Tab-separated table of C-alpha atoms in Angstrom:
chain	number	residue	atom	x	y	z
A	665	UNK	CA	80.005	73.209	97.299
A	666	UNK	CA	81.841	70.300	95.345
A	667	UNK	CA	85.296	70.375	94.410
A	668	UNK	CA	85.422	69.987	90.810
A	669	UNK	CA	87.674	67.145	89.250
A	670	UNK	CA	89.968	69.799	88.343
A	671	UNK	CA	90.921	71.074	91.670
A	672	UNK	CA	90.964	67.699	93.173
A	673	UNK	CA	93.544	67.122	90.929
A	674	UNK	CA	95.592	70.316	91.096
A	675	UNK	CA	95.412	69.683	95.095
A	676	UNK	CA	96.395	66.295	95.117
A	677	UNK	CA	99.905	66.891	92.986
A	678	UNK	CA	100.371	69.961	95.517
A	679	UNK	CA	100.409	67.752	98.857
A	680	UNK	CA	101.723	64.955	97.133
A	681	UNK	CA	104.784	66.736	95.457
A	682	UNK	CA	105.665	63.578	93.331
A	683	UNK	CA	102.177	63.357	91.997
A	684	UNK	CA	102.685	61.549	88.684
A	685	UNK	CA	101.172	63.719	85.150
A	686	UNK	CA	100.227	59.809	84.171
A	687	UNK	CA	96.506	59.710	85.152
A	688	UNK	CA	93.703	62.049	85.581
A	689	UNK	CA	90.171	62.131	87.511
A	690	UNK	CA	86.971	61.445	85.441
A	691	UNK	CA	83.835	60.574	86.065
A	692	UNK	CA	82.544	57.342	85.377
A	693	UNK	CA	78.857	56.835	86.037
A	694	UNK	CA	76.581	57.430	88.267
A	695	UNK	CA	76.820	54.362	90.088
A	696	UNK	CA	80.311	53.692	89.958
A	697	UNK	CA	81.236	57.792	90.722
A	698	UNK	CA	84.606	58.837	89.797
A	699	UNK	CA	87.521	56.916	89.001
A	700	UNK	CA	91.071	57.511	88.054
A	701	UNK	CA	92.249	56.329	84.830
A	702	UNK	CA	96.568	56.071	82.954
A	703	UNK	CA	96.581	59.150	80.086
A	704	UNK	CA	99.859	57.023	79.135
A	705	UNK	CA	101.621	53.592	79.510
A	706	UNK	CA	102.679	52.635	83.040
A	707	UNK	CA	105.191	49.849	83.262
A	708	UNK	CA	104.360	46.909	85.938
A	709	UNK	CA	106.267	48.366	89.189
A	710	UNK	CA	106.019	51.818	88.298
A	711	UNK	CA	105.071	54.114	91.156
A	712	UNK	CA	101.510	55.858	89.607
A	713	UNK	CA	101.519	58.554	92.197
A	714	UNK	CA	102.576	59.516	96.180
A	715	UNK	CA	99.814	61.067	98.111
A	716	UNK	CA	100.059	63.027	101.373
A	717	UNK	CA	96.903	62.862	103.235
A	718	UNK	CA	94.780	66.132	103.599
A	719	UNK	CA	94.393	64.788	107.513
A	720	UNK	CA	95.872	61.683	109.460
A	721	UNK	CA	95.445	60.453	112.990
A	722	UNK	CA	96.835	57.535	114.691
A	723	UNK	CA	94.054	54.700	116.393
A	724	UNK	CA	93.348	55.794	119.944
A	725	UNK	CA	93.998	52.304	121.203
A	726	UNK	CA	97.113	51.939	119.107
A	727	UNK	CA	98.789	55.107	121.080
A	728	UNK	CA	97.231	53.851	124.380
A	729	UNK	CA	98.786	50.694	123.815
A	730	UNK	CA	102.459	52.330	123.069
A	731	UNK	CA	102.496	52.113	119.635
A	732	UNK	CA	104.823	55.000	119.281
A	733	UNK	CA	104.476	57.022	116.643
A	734	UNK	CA	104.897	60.745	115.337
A	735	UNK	CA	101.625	62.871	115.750
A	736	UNK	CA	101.511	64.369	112.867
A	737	UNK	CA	102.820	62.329	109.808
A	738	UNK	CA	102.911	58.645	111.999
A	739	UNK	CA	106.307	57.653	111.866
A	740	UNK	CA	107.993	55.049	114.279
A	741	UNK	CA	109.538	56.798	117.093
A	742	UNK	CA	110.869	53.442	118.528
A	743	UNK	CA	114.162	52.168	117.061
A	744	UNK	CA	113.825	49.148	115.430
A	745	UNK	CA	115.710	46.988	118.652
A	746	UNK	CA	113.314	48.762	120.862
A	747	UNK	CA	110.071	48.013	118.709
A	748	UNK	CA	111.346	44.117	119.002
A	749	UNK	CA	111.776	44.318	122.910
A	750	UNK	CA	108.619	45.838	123.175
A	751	UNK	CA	106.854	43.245	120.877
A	752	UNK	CA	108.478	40.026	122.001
A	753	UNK	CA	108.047	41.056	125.651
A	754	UNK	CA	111.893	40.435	125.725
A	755	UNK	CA	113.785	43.591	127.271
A	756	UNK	CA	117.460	41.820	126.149
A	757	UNK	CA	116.053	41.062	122.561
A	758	UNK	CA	119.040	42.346	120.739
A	759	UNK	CA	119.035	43.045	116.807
A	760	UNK	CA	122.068	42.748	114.478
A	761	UNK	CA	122.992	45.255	112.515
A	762	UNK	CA	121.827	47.845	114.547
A	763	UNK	CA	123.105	50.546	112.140
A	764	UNK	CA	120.476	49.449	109.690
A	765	UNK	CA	118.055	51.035	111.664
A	766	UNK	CA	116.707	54.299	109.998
A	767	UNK	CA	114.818	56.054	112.826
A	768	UNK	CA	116.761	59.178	113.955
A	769	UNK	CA	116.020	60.277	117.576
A	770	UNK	CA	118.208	63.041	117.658
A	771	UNK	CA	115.488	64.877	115.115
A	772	UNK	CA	112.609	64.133	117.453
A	773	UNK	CA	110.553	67.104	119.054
A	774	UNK	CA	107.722	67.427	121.350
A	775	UNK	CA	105.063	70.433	121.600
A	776	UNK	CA	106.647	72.401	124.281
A	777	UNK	CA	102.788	72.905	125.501
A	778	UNK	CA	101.197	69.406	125.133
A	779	UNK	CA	104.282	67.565	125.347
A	780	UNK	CA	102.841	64.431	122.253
A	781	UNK	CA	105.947	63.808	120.233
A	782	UNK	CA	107.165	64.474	115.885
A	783	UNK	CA	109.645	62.560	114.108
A	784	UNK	CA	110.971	66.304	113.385
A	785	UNK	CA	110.829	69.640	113.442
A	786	UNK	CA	109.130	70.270	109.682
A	787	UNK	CA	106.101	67.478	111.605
A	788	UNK	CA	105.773	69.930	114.223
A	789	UNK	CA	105.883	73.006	112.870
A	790	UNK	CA	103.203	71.587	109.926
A	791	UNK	CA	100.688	69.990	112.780
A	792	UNK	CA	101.023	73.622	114.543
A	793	UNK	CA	100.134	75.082	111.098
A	794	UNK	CA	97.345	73.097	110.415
A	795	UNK	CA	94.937	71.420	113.302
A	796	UNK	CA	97.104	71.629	116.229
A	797	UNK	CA	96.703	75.507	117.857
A	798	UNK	CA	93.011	74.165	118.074
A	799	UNK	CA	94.060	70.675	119.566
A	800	UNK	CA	96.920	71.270	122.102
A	801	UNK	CA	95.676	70.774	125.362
A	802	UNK	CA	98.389	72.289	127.164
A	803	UNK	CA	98.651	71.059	130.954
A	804	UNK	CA	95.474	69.747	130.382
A	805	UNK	CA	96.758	66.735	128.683
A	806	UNK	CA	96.694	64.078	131.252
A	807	UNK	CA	93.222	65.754	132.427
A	808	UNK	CA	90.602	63.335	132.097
A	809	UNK	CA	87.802	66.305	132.221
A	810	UNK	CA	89.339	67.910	129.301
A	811	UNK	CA	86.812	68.344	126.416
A	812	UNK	CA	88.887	66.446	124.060
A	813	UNK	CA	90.129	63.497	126.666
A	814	UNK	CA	86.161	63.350	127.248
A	815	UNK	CA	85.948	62.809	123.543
A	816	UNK	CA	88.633	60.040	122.937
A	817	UNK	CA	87.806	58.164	126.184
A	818	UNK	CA	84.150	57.993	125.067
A	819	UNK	CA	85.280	56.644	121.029
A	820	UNK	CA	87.736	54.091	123.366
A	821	UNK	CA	84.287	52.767	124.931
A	822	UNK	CA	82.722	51.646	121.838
A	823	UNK	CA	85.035	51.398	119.405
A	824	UNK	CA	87.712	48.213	120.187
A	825	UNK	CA	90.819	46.701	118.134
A	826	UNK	CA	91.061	45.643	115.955
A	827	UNK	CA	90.547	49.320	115.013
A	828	UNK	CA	89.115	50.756	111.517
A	829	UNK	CA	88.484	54.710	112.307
A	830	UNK	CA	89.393	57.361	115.252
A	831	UNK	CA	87.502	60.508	116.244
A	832	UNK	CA	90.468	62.185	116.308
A	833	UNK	CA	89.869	61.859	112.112
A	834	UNK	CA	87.015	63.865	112.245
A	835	UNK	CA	88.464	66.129	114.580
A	836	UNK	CA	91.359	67.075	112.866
A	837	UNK	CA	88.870	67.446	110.002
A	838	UNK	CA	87.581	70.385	112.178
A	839	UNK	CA	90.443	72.042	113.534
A	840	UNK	CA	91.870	72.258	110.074
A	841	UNK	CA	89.198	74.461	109.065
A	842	UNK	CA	89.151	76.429	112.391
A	843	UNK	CA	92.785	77.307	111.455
A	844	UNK	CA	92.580	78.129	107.873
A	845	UNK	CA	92.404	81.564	106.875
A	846	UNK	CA	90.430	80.309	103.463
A	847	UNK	CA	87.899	77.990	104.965
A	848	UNK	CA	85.771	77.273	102.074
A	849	UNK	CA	88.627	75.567	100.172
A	850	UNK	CA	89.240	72.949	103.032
A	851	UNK	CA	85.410	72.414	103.441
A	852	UNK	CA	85.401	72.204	99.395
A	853	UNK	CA	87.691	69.284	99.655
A	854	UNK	CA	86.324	67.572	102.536
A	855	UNK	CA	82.847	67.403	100.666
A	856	UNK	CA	84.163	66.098	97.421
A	857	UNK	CA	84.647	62.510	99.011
A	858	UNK	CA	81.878	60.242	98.415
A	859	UNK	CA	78.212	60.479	100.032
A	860	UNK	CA	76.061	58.100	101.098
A	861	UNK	CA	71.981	57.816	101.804
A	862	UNK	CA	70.693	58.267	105.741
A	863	UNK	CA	70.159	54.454	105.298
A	864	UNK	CA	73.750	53.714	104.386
A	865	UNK	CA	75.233	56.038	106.381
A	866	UNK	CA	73.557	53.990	109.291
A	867	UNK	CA	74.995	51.028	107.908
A	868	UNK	CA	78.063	52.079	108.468
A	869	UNK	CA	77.559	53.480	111.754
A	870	UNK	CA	75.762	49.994	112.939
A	871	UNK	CA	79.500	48.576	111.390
A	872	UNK	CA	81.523	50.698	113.432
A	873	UNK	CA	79.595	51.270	116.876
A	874	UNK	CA	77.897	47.592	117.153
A	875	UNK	CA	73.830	47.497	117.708
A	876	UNK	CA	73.435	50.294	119.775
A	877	UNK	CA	75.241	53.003	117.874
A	878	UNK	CA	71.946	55.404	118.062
A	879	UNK	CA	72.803	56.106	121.677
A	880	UNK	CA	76.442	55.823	121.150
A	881	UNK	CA	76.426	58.913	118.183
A	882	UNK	CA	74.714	61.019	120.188
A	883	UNK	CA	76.874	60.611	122.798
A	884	UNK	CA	79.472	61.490	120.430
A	885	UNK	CA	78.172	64.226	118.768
A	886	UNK	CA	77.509	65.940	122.179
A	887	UNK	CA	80.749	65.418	123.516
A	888	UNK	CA	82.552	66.737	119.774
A	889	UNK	CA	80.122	69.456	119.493
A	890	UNK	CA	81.315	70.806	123.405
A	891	UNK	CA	85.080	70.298	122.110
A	892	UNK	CA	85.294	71.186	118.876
A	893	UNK	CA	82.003	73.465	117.664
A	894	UNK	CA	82.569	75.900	114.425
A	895	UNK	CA	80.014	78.040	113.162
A	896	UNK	CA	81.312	77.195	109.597
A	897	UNK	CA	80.879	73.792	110.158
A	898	UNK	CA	77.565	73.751	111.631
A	899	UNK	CA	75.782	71.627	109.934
A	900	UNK	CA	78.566	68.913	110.877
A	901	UNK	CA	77.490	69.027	114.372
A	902	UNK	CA	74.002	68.282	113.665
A	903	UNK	CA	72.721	64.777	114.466
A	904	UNK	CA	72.039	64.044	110.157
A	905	UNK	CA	75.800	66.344	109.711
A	906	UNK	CA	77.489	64.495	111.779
A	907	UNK	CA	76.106	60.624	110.834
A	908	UNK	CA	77.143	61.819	107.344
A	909	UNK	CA	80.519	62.974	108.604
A	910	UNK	CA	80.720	59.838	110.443
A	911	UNK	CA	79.708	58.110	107.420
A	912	UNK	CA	82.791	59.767	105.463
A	913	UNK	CA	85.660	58.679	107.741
A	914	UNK	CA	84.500	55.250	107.673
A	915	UNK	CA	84.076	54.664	104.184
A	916	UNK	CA	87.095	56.947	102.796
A	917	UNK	CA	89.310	56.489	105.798
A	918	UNK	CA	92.349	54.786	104.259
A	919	UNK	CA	94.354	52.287	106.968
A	920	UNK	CA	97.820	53.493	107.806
A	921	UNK	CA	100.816	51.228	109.045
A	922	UNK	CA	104.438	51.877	109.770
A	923	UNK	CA	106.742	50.042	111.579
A	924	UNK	CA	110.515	50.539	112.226
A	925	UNK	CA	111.324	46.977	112.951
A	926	UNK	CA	109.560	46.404	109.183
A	927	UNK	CA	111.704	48.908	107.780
A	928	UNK	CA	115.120	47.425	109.159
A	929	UNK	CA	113.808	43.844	107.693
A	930	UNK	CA	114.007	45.345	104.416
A	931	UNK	CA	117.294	47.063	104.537
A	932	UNK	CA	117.950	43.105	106.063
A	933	UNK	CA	116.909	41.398	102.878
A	934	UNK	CA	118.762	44.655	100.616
A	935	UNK	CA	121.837	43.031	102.418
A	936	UNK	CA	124.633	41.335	100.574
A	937	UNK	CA	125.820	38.626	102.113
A	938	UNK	CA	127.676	35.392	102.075
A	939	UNK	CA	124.733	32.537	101.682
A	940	UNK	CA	125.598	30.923	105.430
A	941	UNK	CA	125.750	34.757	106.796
A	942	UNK	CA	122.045	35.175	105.073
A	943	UNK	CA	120.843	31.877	106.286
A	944	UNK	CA	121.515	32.845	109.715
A	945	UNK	CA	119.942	36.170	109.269
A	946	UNK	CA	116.860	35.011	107.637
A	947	UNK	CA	116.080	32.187	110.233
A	948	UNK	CA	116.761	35.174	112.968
A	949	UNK	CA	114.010	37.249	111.371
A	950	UNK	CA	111.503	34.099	111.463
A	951	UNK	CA	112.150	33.363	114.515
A	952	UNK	CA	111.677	36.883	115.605
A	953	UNK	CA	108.252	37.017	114.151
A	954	UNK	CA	107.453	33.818	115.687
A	955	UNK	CA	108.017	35.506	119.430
A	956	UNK	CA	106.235	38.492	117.959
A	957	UNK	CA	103.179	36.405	117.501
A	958	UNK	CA	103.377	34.620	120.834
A	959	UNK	CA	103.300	37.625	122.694
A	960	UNK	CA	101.345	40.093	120.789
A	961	UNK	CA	99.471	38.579	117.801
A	962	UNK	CA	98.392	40.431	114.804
A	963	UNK	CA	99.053	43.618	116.033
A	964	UNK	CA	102.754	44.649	114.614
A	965	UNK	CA	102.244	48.322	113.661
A	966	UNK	CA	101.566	51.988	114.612
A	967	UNK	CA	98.187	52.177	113.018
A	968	UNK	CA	96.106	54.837	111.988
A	969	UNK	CA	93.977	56.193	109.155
A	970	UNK	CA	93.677	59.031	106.718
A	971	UNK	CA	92.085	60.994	104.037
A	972	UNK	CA	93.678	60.482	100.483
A	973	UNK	CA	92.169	62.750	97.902
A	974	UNK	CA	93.565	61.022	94.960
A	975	UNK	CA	93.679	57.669	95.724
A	976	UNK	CA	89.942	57.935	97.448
A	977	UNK	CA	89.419	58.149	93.611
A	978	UNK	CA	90.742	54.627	92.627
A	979	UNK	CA	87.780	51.628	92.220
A	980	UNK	CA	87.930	48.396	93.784
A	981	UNK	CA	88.504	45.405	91.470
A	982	UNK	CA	88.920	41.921	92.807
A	983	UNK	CA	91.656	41.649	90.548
A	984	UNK	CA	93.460	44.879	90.609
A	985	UNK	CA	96.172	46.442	88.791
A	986	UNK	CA	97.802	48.753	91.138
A	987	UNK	CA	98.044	48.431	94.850
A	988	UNK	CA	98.848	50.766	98.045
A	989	UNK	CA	102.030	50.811	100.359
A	990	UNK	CA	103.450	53.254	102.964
A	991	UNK	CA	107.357	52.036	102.178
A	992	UNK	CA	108.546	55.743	103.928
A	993	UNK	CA	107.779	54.759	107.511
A	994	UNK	CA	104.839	57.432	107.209
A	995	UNK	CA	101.692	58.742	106.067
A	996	UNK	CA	103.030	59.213	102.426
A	997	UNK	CA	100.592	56.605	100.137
A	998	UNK	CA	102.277	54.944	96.980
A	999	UNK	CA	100.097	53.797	94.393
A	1000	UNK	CA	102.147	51.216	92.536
A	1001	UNK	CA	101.210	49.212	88.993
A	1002	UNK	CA	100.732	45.335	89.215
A	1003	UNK	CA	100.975	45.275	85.970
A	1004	UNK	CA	101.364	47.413	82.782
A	1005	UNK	CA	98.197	49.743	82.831
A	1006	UNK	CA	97.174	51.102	79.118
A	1007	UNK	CA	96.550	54.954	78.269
A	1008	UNK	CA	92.839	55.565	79.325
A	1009	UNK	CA	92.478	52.241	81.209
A	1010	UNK	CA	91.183	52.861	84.728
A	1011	UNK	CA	93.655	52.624	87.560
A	1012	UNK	CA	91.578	50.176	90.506
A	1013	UNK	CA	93.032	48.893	94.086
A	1014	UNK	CA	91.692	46.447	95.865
A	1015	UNK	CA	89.817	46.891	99.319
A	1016	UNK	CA	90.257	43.100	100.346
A	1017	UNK	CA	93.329	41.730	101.056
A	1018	UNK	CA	95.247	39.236	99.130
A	1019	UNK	CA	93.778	36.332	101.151
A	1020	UNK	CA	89.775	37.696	100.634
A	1021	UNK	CA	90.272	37.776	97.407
A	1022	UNK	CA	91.118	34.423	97.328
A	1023	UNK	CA	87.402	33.911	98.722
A	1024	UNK	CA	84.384	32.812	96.718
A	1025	UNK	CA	82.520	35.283	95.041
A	1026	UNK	CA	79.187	34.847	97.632
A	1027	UNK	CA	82.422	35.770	100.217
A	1028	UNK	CA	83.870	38.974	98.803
A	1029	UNK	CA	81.006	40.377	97.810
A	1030	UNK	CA	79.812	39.653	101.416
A	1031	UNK	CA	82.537	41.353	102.977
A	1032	UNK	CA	82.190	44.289	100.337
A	1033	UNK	CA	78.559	45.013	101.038
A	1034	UNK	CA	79.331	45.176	104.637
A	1035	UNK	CA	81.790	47.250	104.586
A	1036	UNK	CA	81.579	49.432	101.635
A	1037	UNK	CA	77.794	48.679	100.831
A	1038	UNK	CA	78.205	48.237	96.800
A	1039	UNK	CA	78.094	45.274	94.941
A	1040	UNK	CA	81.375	44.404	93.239
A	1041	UNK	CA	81.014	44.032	89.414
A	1042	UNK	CA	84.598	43.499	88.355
A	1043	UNK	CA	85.509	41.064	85.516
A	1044	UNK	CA	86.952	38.166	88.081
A	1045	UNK	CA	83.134	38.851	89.531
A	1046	UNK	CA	81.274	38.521	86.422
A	1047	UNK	CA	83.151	35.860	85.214
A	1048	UNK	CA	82.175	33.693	88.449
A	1049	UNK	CA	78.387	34.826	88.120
A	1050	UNK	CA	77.443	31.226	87.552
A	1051	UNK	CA	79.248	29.830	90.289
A	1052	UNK	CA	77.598	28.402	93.522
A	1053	UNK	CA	77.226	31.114	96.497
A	1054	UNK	CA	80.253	29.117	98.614
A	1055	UNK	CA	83.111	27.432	97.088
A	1056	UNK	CA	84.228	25.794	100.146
A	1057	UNK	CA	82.337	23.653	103.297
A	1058	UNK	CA	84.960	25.887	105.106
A	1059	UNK	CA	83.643	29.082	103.953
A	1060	UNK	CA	79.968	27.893	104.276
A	1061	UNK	CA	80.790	27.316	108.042
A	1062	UNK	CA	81.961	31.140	108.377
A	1063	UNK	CA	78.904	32.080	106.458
A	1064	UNK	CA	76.557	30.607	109.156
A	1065	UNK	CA	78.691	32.101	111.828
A	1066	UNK	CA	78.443	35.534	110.805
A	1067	UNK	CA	74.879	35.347	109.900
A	1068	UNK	CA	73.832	37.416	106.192
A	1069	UNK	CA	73.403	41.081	106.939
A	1070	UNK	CA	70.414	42.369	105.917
A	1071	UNK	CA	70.983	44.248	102.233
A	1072	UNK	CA	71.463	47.995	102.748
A	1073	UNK	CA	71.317	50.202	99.659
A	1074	UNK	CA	74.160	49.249	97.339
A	1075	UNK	CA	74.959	51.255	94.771
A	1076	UNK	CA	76.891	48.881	91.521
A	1077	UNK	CA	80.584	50.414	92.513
A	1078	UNK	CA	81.747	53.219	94.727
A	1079	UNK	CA	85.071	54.916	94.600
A	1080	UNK	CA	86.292	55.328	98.513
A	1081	UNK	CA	88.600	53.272	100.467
């Protein structure tokens, strides 16, 4: 019941609504899957394509944690002042230019039955349409025995920050095709992401859940298939339906950040200024982000994850020539050129960041086979073939910390985030 390439791509400029008519799906090989390739010249800073997620949900511990953030599309509710007080620890911190802030709290609404919060009307009204007539709790939503509290308190047991993947994914996932009225299409396009084996999917499991993920999945299954069960879904509730859905989120599940505080840095640096009046500003902003860390580390944004059709079709290169952003404050993906990308050369991200792919090969392809289980064969990879395993006596020290994971079944490439 596979999508074809065809309706991927007819869906994907649909949600998207500034899908670009630059690139198109094809497939590539067997190993490698699908990819996404330029049918003409795109210019280095080019936007390819924006992607709206067919489902998004924010980390459980992010929310607990009062990362604010709309339900539905996972803007910052906080104003940007607020975000900083919040972050520092510093209830005075005070922000200049205030009016560069672009969160609007006068469009927020809640569910009048559930009470969880949208950046706007159109947020709630779409969540409503889609998943949430089968999610709202009502009353119940401070109830701890609540099927679907039961659920996210059990995913909060085993699965701790720094977060990669929520149930709520996979739930939204069902309740989308509860709600539709043509349920085969939804399932259609939930299938078309990429599979794995039983002994990959448990791979990815082990990644997610930690060594004793057998007893953890079936604690999960049990307590998803009392929430959430649909007869048109039931082979998703089975224990082999729902490793494999399992499987899907965390392989395809494409990381999600917004921040308000980020977005009123940027209208900061857009600022013209007198160069005293900017020196000031920028040593402000460092020394903000100095408190920040103090007081709350790494953790900066609303986080959360989603399923991108289109961009779930870009390859990973080590040296890639488009890469992803969320510059709207939301769940909306841009896919922007690195450089200029030929007709029919193939569009590929990277899923390390800019420091791992500083890394020696041995490294990268390390963290690649443990998290995506394929061996990277991109030209910065092949051209390093020859090189020793480590690079560094640095490295080589992580390496023996972390131990070599036993080799699951790695396919050459895969196509998923």
């Amino acid at each position: 019941m596979a999508a074809s390439m065809c309706d991927v791509f007819s869906f994907c400029v649909g949600v998207a609504g500034r899908a670009g008519v630059a690139v198109e799906v094809r497939f590539v090989s067997s190993a490698k899957g699908k990819g996404l390739f330029a049918t003409q010249l795109i210019r280095k800073g080019e936007t390819i394509f924006v992607e709206r997620p067919l489902v998004a949900a924010q980390f459980l511990w992010n929310a607990l944690y009062r990362y604010r953030a709309c339900d539905h599309c996972l803007r910052a509710l906080e104003k940007a002042e607020e975000n900083a007080q919040r972050l520092t620890g510093k209830p005075g911190q005070v922000l200049p230019h205030p009016e560069l802030c672009a969160v609007r709290k006068d469009l927020h609404q809640n569910c009048p039955h559930c009470q969880v919060m949208y950046c706007s009307a159109e947020c709630r009204l779409a969540a409503a349409e889609q998943y949430h007539q089968v999610l709202c709790p009502g009353p119940s939503q401070d109830d701890p025995l609540h099927p679907l509290n039961k659920l996210q308190e059990a995913w909060r047991s085993v699965h701790y920050p720094p977060e990669t993947a929520s149930i709520m994914l996979m739930a939204r996932m069902v309740a989308t095709v509860k709600q539709a009225k043509d349920k085969d299409r939804w399932i259609r396009l939930f299938s078309q992401f990429c599979n794995k084996t039983a002994n990959e999917e448990e791979e990815i499991v082990h990644k997610l859940l930690g060594d004793k993920f057998k007893g953890q999945l079936e604690l999960l299954r049990r307590l998803f298939t009392e929430a959430l069960y649909e007869e048109a879904l039931s082979q998703w509730f089975t224990p082999d339906g729902f490793r494999s859905l399992f499987a899907l989120v965390g392989t395809n599940g494409q990381g999600i950040g917004t921040s308000s505080l980020s977005q009123w840095v940027h209208a900061c640096d857009a600022l013209e200024l007198k160069p005293q009046d900017r020196e000031q500003l920028d040593a402000f902003i460092d020394q903000l982000y100095k408190d920040i860390e103090a007081a709350t580390g790494e953790f900066l944004n609303c986080e959360g994850s989603g399923l991108f059709v289109l961009q779930s079709c870009c390859n990973h290169s080590c040296v890639p020539n488009a890469e992803t952003s969320f510059p709207e404050n939301n769940f909306l993906l841009h896919v922007t050129a690195l450089e200029d990308i030929k007709p029919g050369e193939e569009i590929c991200i990277s899923y390390l960041d800019c420091c791992q792919r500083e890394r020696s090969r041995h490294s990268r392809h390390k963290i690649l086979r443990e998290n995506y289980l394929f061996v990277c064969s991109c030209p910065k990879c092949l051209a390093e073939a020859d090189e020793p395993n480590v690079t560094s006596e640095e490295e080589e020290d992580e390496e023996e910390e972390e131990g070599e994971p036993e080799d699951a079944e790695l396919g050459d490439e895969m196509t998923d985030v």
